[in-house]
PDB file of C-alpha atoms in Angstrom:
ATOM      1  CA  UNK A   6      32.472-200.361 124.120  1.00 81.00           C
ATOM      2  CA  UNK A   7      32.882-203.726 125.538  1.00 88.00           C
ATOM      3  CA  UNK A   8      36.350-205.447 124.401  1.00 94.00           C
ATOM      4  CA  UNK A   9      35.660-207.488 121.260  1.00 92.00           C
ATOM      5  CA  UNK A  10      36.885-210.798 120.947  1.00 92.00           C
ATOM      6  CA  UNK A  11      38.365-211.531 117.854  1.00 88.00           C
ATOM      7  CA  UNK A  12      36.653-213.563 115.518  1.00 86.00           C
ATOM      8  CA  UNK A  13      38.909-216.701 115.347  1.00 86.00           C
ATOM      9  CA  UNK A  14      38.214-216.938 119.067  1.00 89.00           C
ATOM     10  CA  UNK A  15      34.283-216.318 118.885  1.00 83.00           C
ATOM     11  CA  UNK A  16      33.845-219.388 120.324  1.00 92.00           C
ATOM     12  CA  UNK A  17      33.557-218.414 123.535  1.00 93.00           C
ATOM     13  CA  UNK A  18      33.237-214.524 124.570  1.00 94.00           C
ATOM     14  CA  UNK A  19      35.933-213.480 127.055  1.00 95.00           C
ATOM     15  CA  UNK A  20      33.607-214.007 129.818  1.00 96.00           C
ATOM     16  CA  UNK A  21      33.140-217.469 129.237  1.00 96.00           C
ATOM     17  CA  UNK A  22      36.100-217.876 128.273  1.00 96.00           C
ATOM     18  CA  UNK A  23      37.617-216.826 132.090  1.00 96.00           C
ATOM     19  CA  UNK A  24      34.129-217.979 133.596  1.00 97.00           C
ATOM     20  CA  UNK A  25      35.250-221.501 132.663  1.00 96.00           C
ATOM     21  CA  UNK A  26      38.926-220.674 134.360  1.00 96.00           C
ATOM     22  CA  UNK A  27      36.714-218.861 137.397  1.00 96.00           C
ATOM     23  CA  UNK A  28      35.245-222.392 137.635  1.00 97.00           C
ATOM     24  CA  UNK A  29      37.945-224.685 137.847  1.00 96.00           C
ATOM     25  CA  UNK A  30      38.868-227.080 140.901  1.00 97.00           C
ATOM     26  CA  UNK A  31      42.593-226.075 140.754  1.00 96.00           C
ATOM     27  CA  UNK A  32      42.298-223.240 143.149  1.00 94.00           C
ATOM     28  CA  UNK A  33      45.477-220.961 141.014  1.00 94.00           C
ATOM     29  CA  UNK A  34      43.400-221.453 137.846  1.00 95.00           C
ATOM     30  CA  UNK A  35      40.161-220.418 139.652  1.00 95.00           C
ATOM     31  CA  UNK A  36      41.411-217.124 141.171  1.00 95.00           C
ATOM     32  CA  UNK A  37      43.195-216.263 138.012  1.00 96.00           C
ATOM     33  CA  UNK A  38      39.910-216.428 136.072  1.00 96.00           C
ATOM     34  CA  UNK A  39      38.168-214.378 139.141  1.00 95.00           C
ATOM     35  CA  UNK A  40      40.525-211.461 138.832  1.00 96.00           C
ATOM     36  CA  UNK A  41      40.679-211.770 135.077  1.00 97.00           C
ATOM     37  CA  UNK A  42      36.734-211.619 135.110  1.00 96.00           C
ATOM     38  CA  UNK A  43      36.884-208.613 137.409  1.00 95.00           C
ATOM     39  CA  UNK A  44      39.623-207.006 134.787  1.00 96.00           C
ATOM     40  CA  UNK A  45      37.613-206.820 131.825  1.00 97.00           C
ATOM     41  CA  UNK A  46      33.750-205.682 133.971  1.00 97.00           C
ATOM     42  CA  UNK A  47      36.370-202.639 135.119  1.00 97.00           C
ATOM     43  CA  UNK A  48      37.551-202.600 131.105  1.00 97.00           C
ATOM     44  CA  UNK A  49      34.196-202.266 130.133  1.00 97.00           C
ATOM     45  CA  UNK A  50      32.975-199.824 132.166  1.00 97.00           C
ATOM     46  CA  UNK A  51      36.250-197.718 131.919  1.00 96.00           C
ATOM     47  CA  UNK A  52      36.293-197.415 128.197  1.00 97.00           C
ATOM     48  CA  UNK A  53      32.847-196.256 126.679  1.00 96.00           C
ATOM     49  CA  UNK A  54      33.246-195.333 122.988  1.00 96.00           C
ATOM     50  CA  UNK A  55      37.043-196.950 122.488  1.00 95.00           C
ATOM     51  CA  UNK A  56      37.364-199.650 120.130  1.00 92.00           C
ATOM     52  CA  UNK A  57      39.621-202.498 121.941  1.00 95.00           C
ATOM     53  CA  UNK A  58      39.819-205.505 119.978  1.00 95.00           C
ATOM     54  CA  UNK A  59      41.249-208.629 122.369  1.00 95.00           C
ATOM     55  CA  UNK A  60      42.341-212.299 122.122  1.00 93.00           C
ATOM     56  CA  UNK A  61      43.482-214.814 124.381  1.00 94.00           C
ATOM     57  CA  UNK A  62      46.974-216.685 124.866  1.00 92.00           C
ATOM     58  CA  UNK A  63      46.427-219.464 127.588  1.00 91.00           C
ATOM     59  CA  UNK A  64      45.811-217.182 130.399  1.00 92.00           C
ATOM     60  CA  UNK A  65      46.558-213.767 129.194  1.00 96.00           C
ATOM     61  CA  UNK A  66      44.550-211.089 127.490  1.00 97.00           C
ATOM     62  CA  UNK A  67      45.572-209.296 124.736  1.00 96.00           C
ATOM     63  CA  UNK A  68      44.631-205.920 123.291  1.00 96.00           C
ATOM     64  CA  UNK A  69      44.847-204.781 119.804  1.00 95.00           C
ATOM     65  CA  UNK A  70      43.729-201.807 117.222  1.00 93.00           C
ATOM     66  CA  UNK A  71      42.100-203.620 114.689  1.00 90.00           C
ATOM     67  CA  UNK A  72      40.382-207.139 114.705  1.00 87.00           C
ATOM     68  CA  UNK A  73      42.886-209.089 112.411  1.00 76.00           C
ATOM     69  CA  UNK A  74      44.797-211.938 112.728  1.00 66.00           C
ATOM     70  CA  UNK A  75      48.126-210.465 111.673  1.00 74.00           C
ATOM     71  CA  UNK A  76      47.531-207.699 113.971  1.00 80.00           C
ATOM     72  CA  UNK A  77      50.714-206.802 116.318  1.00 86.00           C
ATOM     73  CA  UNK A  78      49.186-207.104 120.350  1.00 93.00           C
ATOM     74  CA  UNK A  79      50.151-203.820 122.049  1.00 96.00           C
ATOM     75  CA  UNK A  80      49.168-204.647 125.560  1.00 97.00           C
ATOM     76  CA  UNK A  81      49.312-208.218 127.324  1.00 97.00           C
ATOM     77  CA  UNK A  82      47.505-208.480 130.783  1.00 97.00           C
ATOM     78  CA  UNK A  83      47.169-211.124 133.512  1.00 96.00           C
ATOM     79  CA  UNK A  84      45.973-211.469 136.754  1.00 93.00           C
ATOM     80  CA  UNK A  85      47.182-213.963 139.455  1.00 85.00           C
ATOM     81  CA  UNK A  86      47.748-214.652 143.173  1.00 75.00           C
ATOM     82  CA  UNK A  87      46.131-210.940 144.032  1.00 87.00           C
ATOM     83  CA  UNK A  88      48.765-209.104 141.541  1.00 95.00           C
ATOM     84  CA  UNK A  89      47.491-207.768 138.439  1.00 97.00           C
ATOM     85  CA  UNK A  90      50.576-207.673 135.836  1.00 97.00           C
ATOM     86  CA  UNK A  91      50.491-205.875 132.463  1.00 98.00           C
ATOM     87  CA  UNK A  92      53.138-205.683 129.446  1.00 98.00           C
ATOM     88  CA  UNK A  93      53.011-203.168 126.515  1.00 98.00           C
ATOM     89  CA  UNK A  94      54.657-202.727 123.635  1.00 96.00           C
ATOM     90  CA  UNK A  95      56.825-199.118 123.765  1.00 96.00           C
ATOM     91  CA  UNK A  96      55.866-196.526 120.804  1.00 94.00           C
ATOM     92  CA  UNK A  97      58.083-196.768 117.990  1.00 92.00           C
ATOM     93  CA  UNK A  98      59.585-193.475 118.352  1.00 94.00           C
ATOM     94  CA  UNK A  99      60.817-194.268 122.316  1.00 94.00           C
ATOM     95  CA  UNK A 100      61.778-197.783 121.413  1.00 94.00           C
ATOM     96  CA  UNK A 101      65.506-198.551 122.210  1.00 96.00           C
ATOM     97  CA  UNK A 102      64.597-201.881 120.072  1.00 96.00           C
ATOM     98  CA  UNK A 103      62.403-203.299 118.225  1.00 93.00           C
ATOM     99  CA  UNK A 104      59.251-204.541 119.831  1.00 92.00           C
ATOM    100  CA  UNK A 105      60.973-203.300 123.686  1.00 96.00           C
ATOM    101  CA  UNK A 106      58.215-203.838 126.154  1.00 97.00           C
ATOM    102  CA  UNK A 107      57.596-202.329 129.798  1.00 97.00           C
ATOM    103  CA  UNK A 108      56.172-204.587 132.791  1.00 97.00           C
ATOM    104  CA  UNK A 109      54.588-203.418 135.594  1.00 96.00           C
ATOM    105  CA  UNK A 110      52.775-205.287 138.530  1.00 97.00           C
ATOM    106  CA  UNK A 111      50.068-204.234 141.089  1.00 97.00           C
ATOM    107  CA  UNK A 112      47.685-205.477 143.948  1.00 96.00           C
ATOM    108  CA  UNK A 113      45.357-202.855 143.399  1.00 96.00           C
ATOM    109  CA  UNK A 114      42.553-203.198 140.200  1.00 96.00           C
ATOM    110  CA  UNK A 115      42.092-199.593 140.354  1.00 95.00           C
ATOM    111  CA  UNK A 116      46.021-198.892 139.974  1.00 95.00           C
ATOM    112  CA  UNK A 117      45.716-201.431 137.059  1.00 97.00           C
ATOM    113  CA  UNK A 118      43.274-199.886 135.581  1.00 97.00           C
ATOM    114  CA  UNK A 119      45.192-196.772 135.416  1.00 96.00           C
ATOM    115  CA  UNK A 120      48.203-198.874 134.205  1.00 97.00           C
ATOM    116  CA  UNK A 121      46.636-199.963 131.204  1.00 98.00           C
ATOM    117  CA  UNK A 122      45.701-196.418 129.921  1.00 97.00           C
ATOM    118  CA  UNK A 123      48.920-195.528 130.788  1.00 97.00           C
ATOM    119  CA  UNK A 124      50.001-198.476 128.349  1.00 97.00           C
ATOM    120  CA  UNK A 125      47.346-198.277 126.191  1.00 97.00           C
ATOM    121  CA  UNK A 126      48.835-194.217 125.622  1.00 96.00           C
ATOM    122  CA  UNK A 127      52.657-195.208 125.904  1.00 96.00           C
ATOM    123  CA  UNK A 128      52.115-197.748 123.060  1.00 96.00           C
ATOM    124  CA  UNK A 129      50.818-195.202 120.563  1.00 96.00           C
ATOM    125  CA  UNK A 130      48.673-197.607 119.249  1.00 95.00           C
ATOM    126  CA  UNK A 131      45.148-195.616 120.154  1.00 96.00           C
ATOM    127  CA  UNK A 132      47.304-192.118 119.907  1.00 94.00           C
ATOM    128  CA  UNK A 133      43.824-190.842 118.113  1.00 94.00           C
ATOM    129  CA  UNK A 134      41.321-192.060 120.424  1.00 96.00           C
ATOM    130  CA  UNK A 135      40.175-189.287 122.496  1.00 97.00           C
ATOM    131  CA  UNK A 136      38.448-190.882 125.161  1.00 97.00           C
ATOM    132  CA  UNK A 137      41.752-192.445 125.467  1.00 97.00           C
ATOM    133  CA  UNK A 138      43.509-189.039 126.015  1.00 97.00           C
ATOM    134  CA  UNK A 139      40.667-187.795 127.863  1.00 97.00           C
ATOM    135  CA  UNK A 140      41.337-190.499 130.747  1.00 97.00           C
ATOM    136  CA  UNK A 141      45.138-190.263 130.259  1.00 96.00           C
ATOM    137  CA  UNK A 142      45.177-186.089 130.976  1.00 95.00           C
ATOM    138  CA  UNK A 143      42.759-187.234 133.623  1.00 94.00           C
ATOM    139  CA  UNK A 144      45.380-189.272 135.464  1.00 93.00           C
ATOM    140  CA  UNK A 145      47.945-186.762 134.729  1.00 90.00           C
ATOM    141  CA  UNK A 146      45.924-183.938 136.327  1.00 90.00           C
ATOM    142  CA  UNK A 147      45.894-186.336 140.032  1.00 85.00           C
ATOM    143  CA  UNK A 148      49.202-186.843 140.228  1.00 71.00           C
ATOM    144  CA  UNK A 149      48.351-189.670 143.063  1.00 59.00           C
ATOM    145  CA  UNK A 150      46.892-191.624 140.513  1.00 52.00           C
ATOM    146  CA  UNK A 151      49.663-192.161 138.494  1.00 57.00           C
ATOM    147  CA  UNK A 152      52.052-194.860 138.968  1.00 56.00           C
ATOM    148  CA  UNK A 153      55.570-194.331 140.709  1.00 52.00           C
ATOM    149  CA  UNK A 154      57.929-194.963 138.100  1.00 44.00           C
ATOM    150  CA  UNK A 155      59.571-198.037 140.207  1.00 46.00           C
ATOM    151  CA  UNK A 156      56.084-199.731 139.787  1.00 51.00           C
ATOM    152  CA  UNK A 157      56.156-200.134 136.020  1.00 54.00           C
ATOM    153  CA  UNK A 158      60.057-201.045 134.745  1.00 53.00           C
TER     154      UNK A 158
END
């Protein structure tokens, strides 16, 4: 399924939402909306059948459960200056506090990719989605796809 904008934000769908960003004449705003543009066709195509429900906070991208406004985000993702960086919120049961996040960073859109099922697992958030654990055990099983543990602190 495509990520789903929520509805306070249908004003613009996340693609011209960034599109506008991709077209800007300050060059940092332009590539930002590029790679963020390039984030969510790879989204798409990555998760089929999985619900993910998304808004926007200046630049980044959210992703939630459920499409409500009191809704808790459970990853945050940006792109900028050829990084990809991504911030979830840790499972309640690993949590050494409440609402502790983990930040990782990449170059690669592929390696992000993999970063934000590894997030969108870690949270617990989608813990029933099965194409969720389907690409999770997938990265597992090619242990060169999944991230050192230096990469994501």
């Amino acid at each position: 399924m495509p990520l789903t904008r929520f509805k306070e934000q249908k004003k613009q769908t996340l693609e011209e939402f960034y599109s506008e960003w991709a077209s800007s004449d300050n060059t940092i705003s332009s590539d930002l909306g590029k790679a963020m543009l390039r984030v969510i066709e790879k989204a798409n195509q990555t998760f089929i059948e999985t619900a993910i429900f998304s808004g926007t906070s200046h630049a980044h991208l959210l992703l939630f459960t459920a499409e409500t406004n009191d809704a808790d985000w459970y990853v945050a993702i940006i792109a900028n200056a050829g990084e990809y960086h991504i911030e979830y919120r840790m499972s309640k049961d690993k949590q050494p506090w409440q609402n502790a996040t983990v930040k990782g960073a990449t170059k690669s859109l592929d390696d992000f990719m993999n970063y934000i099922i590894i997030a969108m697992n870690e949270s617990g958030a989608w813990a029933e989605n099965i194409e969720l654990k389907r690409l999770y055990m997938k990265l597992k099983a090619d242990d060169t796809q999944v991230p050192s543990s230096d990469s994501l602190a």
